[in-house]
XYZ file of C-alpha atoms in Angstrom:
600
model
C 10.260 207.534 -126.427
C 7.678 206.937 -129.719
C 4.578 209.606 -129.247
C 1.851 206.877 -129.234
C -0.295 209.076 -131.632
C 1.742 208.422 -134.569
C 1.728 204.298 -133.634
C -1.118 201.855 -135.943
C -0.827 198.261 -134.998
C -3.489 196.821 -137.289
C -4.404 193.566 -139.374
C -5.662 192.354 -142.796
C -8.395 189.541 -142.200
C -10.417 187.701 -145.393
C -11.325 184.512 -146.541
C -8.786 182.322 -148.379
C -7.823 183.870 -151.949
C -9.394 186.971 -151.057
C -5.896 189.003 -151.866
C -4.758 189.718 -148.187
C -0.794 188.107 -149.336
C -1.261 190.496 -152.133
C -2.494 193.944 -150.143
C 0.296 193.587 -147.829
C 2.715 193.457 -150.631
C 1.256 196.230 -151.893
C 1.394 198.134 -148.936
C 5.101 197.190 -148.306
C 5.617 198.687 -151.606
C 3.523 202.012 -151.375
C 5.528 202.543 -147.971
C 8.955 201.759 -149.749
C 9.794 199.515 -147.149
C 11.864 197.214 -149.310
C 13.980 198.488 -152.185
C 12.426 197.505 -155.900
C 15.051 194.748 -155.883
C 14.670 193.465 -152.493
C 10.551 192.890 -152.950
C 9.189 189.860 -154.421
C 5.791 188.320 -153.982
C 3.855 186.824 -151.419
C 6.967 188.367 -149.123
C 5.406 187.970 -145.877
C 5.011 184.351 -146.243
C 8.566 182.376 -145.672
C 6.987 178.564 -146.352
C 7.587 177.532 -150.026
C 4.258 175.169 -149.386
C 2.714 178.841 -148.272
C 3.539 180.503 -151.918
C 2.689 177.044 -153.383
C -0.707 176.827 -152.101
C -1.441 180.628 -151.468
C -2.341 180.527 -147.867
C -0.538 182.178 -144.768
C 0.403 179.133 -141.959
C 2.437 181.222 -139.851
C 1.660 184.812 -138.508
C 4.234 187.670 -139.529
C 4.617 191.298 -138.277
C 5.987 194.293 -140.723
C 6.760 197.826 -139.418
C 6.199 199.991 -142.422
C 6.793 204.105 -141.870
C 4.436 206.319 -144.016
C 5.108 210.050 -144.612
C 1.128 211.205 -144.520
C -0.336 213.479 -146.104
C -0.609 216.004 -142.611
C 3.149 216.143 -143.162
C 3.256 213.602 -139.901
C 5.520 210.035 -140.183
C 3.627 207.329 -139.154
C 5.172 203.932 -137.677
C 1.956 200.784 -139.216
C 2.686 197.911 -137.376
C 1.214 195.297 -139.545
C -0.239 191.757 -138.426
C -0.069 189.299 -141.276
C -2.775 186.447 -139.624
C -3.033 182.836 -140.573
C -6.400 182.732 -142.857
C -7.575 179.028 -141.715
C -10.098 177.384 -139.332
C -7.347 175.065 -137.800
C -5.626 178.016 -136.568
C -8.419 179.731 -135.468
C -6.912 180.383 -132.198
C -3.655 181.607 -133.434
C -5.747 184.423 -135.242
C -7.773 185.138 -132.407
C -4.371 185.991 -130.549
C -3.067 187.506 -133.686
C -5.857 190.235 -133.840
C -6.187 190.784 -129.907
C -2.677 192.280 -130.223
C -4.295 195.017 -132.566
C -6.277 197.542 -132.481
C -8.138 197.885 -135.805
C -9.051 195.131 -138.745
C -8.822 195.874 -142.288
C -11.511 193.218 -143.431
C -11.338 192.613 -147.833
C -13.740 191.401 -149.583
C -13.461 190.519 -152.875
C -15.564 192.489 -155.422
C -16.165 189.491 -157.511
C -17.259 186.989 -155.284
C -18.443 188.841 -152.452
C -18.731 187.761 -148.612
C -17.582 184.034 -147.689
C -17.506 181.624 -144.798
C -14.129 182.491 -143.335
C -14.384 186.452 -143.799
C -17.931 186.162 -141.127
C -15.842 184.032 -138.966
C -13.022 185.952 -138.875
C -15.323 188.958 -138.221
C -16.964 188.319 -135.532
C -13.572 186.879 -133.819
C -12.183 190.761 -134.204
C -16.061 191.692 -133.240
C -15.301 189.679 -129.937
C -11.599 191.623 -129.333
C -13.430 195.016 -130.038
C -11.506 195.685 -132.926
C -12.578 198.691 -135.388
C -13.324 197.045 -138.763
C -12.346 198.970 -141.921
C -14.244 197.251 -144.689
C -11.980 196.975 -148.149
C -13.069 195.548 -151.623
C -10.474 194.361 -153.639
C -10.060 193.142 -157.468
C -12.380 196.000 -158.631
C -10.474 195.848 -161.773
C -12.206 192.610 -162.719
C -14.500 192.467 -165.498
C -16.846 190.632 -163.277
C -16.530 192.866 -159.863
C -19.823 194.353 -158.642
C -18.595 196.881 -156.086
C -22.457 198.296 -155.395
C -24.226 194.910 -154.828
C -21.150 193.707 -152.595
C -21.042 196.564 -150.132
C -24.687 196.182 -149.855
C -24.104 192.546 -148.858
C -21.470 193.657 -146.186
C -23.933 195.852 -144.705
C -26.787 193.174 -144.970
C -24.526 190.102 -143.332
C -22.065 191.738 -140.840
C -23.640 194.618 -140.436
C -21.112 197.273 -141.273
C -21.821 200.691 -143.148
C -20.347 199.714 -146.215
C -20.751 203.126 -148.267
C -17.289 204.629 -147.524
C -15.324 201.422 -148.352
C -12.187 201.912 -149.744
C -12.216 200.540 -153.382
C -8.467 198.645 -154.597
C -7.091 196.391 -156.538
C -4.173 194.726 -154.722
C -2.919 193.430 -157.855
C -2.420 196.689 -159.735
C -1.869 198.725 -157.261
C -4.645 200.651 -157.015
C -6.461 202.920 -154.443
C -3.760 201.549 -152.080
C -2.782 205.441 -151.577
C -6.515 206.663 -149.936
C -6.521 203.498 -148.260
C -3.049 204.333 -146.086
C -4.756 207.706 -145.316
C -7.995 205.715 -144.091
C -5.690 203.679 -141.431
C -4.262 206.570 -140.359
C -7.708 208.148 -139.837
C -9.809 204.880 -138.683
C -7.273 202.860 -136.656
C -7.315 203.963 -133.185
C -3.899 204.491 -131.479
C -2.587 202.598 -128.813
C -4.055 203.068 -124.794
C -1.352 201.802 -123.418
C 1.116 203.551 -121.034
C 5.192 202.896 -121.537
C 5.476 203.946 -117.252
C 2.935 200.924 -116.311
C 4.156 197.623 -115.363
C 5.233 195.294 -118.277
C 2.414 193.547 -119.785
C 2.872 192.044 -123.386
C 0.691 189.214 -125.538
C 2.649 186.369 -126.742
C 0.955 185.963 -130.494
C 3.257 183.813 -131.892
C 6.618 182.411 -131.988
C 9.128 179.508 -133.830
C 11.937 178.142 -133.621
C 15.511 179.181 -135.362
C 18.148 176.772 -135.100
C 21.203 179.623 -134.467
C 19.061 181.926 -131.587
C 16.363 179.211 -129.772
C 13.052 180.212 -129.942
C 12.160 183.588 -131.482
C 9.043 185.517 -129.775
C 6.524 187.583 -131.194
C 4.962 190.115 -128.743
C 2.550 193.039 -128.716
C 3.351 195.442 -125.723
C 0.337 196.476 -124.100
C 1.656 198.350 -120.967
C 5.451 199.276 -119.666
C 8.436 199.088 -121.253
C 11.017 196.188 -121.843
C 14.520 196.860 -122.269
C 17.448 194.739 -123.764
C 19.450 192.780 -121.041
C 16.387 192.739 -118.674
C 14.687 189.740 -117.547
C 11.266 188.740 -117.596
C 8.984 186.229 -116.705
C 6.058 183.894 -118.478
C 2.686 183.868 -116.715
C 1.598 180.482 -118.119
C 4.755 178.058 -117.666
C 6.583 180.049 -115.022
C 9.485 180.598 -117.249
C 12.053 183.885 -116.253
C 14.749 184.380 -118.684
C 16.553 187.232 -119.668
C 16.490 189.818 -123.258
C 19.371 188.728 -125.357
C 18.176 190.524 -128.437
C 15.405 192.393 -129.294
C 13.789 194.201 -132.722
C 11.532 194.789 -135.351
C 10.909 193.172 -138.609
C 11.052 195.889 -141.079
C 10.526 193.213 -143.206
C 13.950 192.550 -142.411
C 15.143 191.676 -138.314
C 16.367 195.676 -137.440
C 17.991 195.481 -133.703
C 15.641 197.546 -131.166
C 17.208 198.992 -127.398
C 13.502 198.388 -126.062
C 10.093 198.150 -126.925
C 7.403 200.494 -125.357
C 3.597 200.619 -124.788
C 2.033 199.765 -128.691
C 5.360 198.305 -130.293
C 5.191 194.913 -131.894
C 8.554 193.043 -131.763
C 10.567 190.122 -131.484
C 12.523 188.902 -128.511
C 15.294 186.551 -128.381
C 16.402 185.088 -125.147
C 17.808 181.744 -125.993
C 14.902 179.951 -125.080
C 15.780 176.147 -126.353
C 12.376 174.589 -126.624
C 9.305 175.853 -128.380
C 7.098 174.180 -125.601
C 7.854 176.513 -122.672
C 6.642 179.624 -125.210
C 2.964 179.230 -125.114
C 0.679 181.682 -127.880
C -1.559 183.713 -125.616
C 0.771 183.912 -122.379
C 1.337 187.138 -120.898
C 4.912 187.789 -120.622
C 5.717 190.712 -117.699
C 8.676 191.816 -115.913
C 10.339 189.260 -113.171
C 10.914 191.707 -110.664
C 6.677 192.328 -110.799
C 5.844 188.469 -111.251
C 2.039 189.125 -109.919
C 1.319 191.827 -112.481
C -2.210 190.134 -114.184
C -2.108 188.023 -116.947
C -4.193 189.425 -120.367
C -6.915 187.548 -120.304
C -8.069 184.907 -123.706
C -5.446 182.436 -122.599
C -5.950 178.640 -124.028
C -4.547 175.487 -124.278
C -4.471 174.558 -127.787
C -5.157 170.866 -128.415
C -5.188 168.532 -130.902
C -8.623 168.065 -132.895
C -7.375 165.326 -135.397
C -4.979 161.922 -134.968
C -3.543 159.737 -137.363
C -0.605 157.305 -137.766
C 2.434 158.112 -139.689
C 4.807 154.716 -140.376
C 7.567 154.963 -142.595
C 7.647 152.855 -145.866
C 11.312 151.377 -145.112
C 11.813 150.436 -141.691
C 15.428 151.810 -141.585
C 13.918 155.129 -142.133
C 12.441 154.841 -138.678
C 15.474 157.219 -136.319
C 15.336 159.957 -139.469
C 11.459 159.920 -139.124
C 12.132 160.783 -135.307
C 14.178 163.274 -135.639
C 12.283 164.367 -138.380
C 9.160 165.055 -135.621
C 11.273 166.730 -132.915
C 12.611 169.616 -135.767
C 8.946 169.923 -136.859
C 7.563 169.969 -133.178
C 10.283 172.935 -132.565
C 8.517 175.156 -134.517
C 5.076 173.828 -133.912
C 3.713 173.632 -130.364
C 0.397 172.770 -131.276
C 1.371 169.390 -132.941
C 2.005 165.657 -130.561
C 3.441 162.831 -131.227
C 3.623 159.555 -129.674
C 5.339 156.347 -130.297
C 2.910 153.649 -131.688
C 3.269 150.055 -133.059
C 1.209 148.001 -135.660
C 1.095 144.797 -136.431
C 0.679 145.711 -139.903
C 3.156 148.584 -140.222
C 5.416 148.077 -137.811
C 7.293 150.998 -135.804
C 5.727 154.255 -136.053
C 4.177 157.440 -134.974
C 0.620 158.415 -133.645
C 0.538 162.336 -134.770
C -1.926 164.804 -133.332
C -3.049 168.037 -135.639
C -5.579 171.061 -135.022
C -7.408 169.990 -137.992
C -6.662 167.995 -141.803
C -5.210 171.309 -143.123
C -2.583 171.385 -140.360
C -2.037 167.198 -140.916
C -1.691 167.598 -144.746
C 0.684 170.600 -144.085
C 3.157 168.789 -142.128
C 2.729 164.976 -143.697
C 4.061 167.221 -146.739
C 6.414 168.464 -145.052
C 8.071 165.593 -144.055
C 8.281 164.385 -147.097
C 9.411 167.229 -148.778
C 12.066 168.867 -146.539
C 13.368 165.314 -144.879
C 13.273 162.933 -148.228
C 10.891 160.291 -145.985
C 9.071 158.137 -148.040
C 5.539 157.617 -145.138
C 1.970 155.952 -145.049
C -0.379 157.224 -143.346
C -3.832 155.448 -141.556
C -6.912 157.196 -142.092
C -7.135 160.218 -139.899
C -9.405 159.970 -136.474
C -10.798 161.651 -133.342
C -10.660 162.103 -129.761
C -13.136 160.247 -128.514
C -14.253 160.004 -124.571
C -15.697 157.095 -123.626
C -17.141 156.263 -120.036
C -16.365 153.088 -118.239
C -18.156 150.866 -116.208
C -16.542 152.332 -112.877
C -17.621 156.152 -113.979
C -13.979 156.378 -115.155
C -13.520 158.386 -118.213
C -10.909 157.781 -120.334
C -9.520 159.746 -123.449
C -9.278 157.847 -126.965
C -7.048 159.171 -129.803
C -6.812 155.786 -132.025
C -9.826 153.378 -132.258
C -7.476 149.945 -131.320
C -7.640 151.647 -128.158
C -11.122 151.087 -127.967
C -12.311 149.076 -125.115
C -14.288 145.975 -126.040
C -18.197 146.222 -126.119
C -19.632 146.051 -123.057
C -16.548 147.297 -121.275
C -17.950 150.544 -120.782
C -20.766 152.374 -120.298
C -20.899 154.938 -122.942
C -19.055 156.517 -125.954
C -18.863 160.826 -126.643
C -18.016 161.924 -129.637
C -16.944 165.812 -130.646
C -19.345 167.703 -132.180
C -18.780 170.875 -134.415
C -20.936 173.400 -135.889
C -20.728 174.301 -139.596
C -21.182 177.223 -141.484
C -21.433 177.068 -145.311
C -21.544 179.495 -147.751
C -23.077 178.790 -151.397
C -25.248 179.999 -154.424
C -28.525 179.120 -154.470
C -28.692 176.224 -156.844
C -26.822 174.074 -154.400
C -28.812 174.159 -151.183
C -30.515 170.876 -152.089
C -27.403 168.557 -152.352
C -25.607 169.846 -149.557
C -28.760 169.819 -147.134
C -28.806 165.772 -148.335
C -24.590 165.922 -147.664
C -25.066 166.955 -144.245
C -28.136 165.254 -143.326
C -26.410 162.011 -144.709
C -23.743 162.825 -142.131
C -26.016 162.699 -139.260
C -26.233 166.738 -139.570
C -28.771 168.191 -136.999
C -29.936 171.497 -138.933
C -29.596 174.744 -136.983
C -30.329 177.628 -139.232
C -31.402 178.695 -143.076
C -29.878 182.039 -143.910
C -30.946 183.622 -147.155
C -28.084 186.776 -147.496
C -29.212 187.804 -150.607
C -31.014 186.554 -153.473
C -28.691 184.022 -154.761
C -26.490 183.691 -152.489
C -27.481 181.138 -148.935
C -26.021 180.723 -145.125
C -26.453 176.934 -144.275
C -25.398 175.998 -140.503
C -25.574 172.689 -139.101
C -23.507 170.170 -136.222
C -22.144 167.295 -137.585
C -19.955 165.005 -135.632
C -16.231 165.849 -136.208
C -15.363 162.113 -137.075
C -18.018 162.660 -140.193
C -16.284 165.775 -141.407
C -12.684 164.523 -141.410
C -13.552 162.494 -144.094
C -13.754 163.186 -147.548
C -16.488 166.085 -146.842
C -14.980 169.323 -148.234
C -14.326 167.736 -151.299
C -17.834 166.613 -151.067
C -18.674 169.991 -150.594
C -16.229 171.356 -152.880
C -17.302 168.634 -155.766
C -21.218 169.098 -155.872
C -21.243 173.165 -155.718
C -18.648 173.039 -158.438
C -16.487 175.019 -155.904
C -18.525 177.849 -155.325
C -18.998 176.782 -151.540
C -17.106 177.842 -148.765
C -16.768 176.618 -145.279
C -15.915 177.469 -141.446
C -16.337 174.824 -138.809
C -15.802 176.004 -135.017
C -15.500 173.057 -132.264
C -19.079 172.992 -129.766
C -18.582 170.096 -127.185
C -18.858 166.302 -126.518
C -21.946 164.680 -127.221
C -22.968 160.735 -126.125
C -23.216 158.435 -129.672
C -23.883 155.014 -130.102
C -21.003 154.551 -131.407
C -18.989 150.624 -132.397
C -15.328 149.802 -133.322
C -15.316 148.089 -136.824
C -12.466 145.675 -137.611
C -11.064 144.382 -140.407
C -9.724 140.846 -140.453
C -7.527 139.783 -143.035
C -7.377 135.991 -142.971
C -8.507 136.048 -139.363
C -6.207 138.598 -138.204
C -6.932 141.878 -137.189
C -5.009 144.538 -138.682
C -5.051 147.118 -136.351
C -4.253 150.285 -138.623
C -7.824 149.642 -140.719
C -10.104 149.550 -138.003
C -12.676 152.001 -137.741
C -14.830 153.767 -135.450
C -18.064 154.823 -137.069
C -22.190 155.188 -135.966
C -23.578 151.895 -135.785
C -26.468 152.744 -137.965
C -23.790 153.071 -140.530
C -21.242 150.038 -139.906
C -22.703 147.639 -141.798
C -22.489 149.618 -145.322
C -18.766 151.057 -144.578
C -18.030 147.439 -143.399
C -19.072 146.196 -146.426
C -17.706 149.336 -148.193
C -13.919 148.604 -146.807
C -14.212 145.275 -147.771
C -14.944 145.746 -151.403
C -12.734 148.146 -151.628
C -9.470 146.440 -150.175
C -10.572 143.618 -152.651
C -9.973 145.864 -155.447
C -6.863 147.375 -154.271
C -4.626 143.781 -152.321
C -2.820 142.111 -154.531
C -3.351 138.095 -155.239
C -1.286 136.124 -153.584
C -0.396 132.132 -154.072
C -2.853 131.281 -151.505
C -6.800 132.776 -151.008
C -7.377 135.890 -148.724
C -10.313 136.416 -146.642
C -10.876 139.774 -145.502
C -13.507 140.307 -143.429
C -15.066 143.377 -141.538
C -16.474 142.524 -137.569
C -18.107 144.264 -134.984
C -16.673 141.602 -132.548
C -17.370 138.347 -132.972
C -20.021 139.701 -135.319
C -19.334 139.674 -138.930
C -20.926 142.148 -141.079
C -18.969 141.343 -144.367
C -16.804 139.281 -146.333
C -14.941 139.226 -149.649
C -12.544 136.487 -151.303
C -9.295 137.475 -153.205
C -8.527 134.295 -154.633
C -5.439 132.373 -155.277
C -2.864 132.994 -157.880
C -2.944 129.531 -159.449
C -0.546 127.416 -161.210
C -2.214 124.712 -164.021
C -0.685 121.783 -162.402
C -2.845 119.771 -164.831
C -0.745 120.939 -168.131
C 1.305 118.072 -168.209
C -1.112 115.183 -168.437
C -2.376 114.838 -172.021
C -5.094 112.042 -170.304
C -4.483 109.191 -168.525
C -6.052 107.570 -165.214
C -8.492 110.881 -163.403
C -6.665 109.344 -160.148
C -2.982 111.083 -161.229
C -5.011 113.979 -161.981
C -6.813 114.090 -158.803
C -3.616 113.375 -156.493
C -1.802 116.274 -158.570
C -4.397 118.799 -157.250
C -4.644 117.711 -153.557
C -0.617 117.746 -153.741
C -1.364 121.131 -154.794
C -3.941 121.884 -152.066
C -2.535 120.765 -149.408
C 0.732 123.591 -150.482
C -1.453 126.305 -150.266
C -2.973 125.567 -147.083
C 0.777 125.426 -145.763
C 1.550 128.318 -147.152
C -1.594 130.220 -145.882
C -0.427 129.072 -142.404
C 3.020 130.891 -143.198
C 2.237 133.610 -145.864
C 1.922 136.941 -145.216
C -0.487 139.933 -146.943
C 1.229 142.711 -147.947
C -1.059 145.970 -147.553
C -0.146 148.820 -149.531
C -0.708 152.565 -148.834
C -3.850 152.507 -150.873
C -5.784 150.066 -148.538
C -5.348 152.714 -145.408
C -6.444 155.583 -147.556
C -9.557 153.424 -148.643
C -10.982 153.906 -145.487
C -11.369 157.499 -146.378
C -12.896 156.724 -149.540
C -15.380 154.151 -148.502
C -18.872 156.334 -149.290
C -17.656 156.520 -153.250
């Protein structure tokens, strides 16, 4: 039995490039948990799109054992958290199975948008937070005016910080001796009944689905069963262990171990993040409380290019949905694209994640429509009814009203910004709810914008006008009742189903017009004119003309009667209209990633 005074279960939160990938490494490597040969960067992150784009999409545990310096080994359980708003919940779970928060800041650039949120979600799990400035060995760090700004913003005594640089290695001595000091052991007891968090789990194609648990109270054995609070699953411990950073086989796991648990669990759907998992012999033991259904925020279409590549796309989606229980999918057709798939994410990080993934790991070649919302929208009977993709909308004056999701928005940005991103927001019907001067130069702007507003091109709106300085963290508030239209777009009369829009209808005439223009640009002639044209209904707001590819008919006749002329272009007339009646337009990818691009 572990003494639970030498036990640290702790995490590393900051905002995105911030050096948390990096600090673990370095810890790893202070604690020589991996041999010189066997360590390599970013280790904690198995994704190559995770290295690629330096963020952490899946959570990861490491058991590292540190020698102190009061002669006493010490077992550091460390959390490795996802750093982005879409999984927001995942982190929430991640640092509820902790007991202390190493928060970094980097010296250079200070306090961001993601390190408050992630703050105040450890705040709200009582977690001790052990402030950290890293990359003091930049020429541009300023260590002083930093801590002062942790103190002013989150409201943490900032004076003892530990000072490192992740990259070089330094300070990361004192700051294993300030865990051991400032995290707080675990309050558990092993001779309780079983109660362990569920903070994350995936799918490997040899064992079934692999669990990741935090043991809170009790002790679970290997070879006994248990059973899963939230889908009433009772299955039995096949294997069980520790990633040290490598799987290490474990006999049981006790009050304040973090493990994994193998039980040959086939899908990824009965494992829910947050459920309690506790002993089947003591079913009613209480769940942990924090327990939520994660659901999907953002919807979009994916269709693939070739329409043989339709049963690989499938199966495609049910590998990806094993190791992802947050993302849906759907069968959908379109008249324009034929067979495909209507995909639900937690956000547009999460959607570009795993559109890239498909293509990457499964060779697809996909297009994708524009990305949308979930709307509610009440009927004329009080019914309300759920809509993910807007040629679901009901026609006007089917219903009774329309709610959209609202969200509220934090930015982060120097001073000399404020201006243009005050007219950003308020340009996407932003309702202002706060001013925030931190310090001199540096300003808190929060406002709710409708979700629908922000899944378009608005970080790299954002991004674009503060030159990149800005940073961002969005959190989901409720439903709120819009007047809010459908806006088609006809092409020759015919809808196509995978442009239409849903947008405010203050603003449907100019990304009516917008579209329009646009697809003008971007269709290719054909032999007979297109007319596309954007409609509220029966109501057109737009139109545009791609004309005809034409042939000179006329060439041939060096003069002569005006009749042979004239009957040589109506011969010629009257084949385009037949082939108008018959032709088809061919819409290429660029058309349905127009609609994102409308306000340029």
């Amino acid at each position: 039995m572990r003494d639970q005074r030498f036990i640290r279960n702790f995490s590393i939160i900051a905002h995105i490039d911030h050096g948390k990938s990096t600090l673990a490494d370095r810890l790893i490597e202070e604690t020589k948990t991996v041999t010189n040969r066997e360590m390599r960067d970013r280790l904690l992150d198995n994704m190559d799109i995770e290295k690629e784009r330096g963020i952490t999409i899946k959570a990861q545990t490491v058991r590292l054992t540190y020698l102190a310096k009061d002669g006493n080994t010490y077992q550091l359980n460390l959390i490795d958290t996802p750093g982005h708003v879409d999984f927001s919940y995942e982190v929430s779970r991640s640092l509820a199975s902790c007991d202390a928060a190493l928060l970094v800041v980097d010296a250079s650039q200070g306090v961001e948008a993601q390190t408050l949120a992630n703050v105040y979600m450890a705040l709200a799990n009582d977690l001790e937070i052990i402030p950290v400035l890293n990359k003091i060995d930049l020429p541009h760090a300023d260590v002083d005016k930093v801590k002062q700004e942790i103190e002013d913003v989150i409201g943490i005594d900032a004076t003892m910080a530990d000072e490192v640089s992740a990259k070089s290695g330094i300070g990361i001595e004192n700051l294993l001796e300030t865990i051991i000091e400032r995290v707080p052991m675990p309050t558990g007891k092993s001779d309780n009944p079983l109660q362990a968090l569920i903070f994350d789990s995936w799918f490997d194609p040899y064992q079934g689905v692999v669990i990741l648990v935090r043991v809170m109270e009790g002790t679970l054995k290997k070879r006994e069963k248990f059973y899963l609070k939230e889908s009433g699953g009772s299955y039995e411990v096949l294997k069980m262990g520790v990633n040290s950073p490598f799987f290490t086989d474990q006999n049981e796991l006790t009050a304040g171990d973090v493990g994994m648990i193998i039980s040959g669990i086939k899908t990824i759907r009965d494992v829910s993040v947050g459920d309690t998992l506790v002993a089947d012999k003591a079913r009613d033991t209480p769940a942990l409380e924090g327990y939520e259904e994660v659901k999907p925020m953002v919807f979009c279409g994916i269709f693939p290019v070739e329409s043989n590549d339709y049963e690989t796309l499938k199966d495609s989606l049910e590998k990806l949905a094993l190791n992802d229980s947050s993302f849906t999918y759907e069968a959908e057709t379109s008249q324009a694209l034929g067979f495909g798939y209507r995909c639900g994410f937690l956000g547009l990080l999460h959607m570009d994640i795993l559109q890239e993934r498909l293509e990457r790991e499964f060779q697809l070649n996909l297009i994708s429509t524009a990305p949308s919302v979930k709307y509610k929208v009440i009927l004329l009977d009080g019914i309300e009814i759920e809509v993910e993709n807007p040629s679901e909308m009901p026609e006007a004056g089917n219903f009774e009203s329309i709610l959209e999701p609202m969200v509220s928005v934090s930015i982060h940005t120097p001073n000399g910004h404020v201006g243009k991103i005050i007219t950003l927001c308020e340009e996407r019907r932003g309702i202002q709810d706060e001013i925030h001067y931190i310090t001199e130069d540096r300003v808190q702007v929060k406002y709710t914008l409708p979700l629908s507003e922000m899944v378009f091109d608005f970080y790299d709106k954002l991004k674009g006008m503060s030159r990149g300085y800005a940073s961002m963290d969005y959190e989901f508030k409720g439903y709120k009742v819009s007047d809010l239209v459908k806006v088609d777009i006809l092409l020759n009369g015919d809808a196509v189903d995978a442009l239409s829009i849903i947008c405010h209808r203050s603003n449907s005439f100019y990304k009516g017009r917008g579209l329009t223009e646009k697809l003008r640009k971007i269709i290719d002639r054909q032999q007979f004119d297109i007319a596309i044209q954007a409609a509220i209904g029966a109501k057109i707001l737009s139109r545009e003309t791609i004309k005809a590819l034409r042939k000179n008919v006329l060439a041939k006749c060096y003069g002569g009667d005006i009749s042979r002329k004239r009957k040589l272009l109506e011969k010629q007339k009257a084949g385009k209209k037949r082939m108008k009646m018959v032709g088809s337009v061919e819409v290429p990818q660029e058309a349905f990633l127009a609609v994102l691009k409308v306000d340029d």
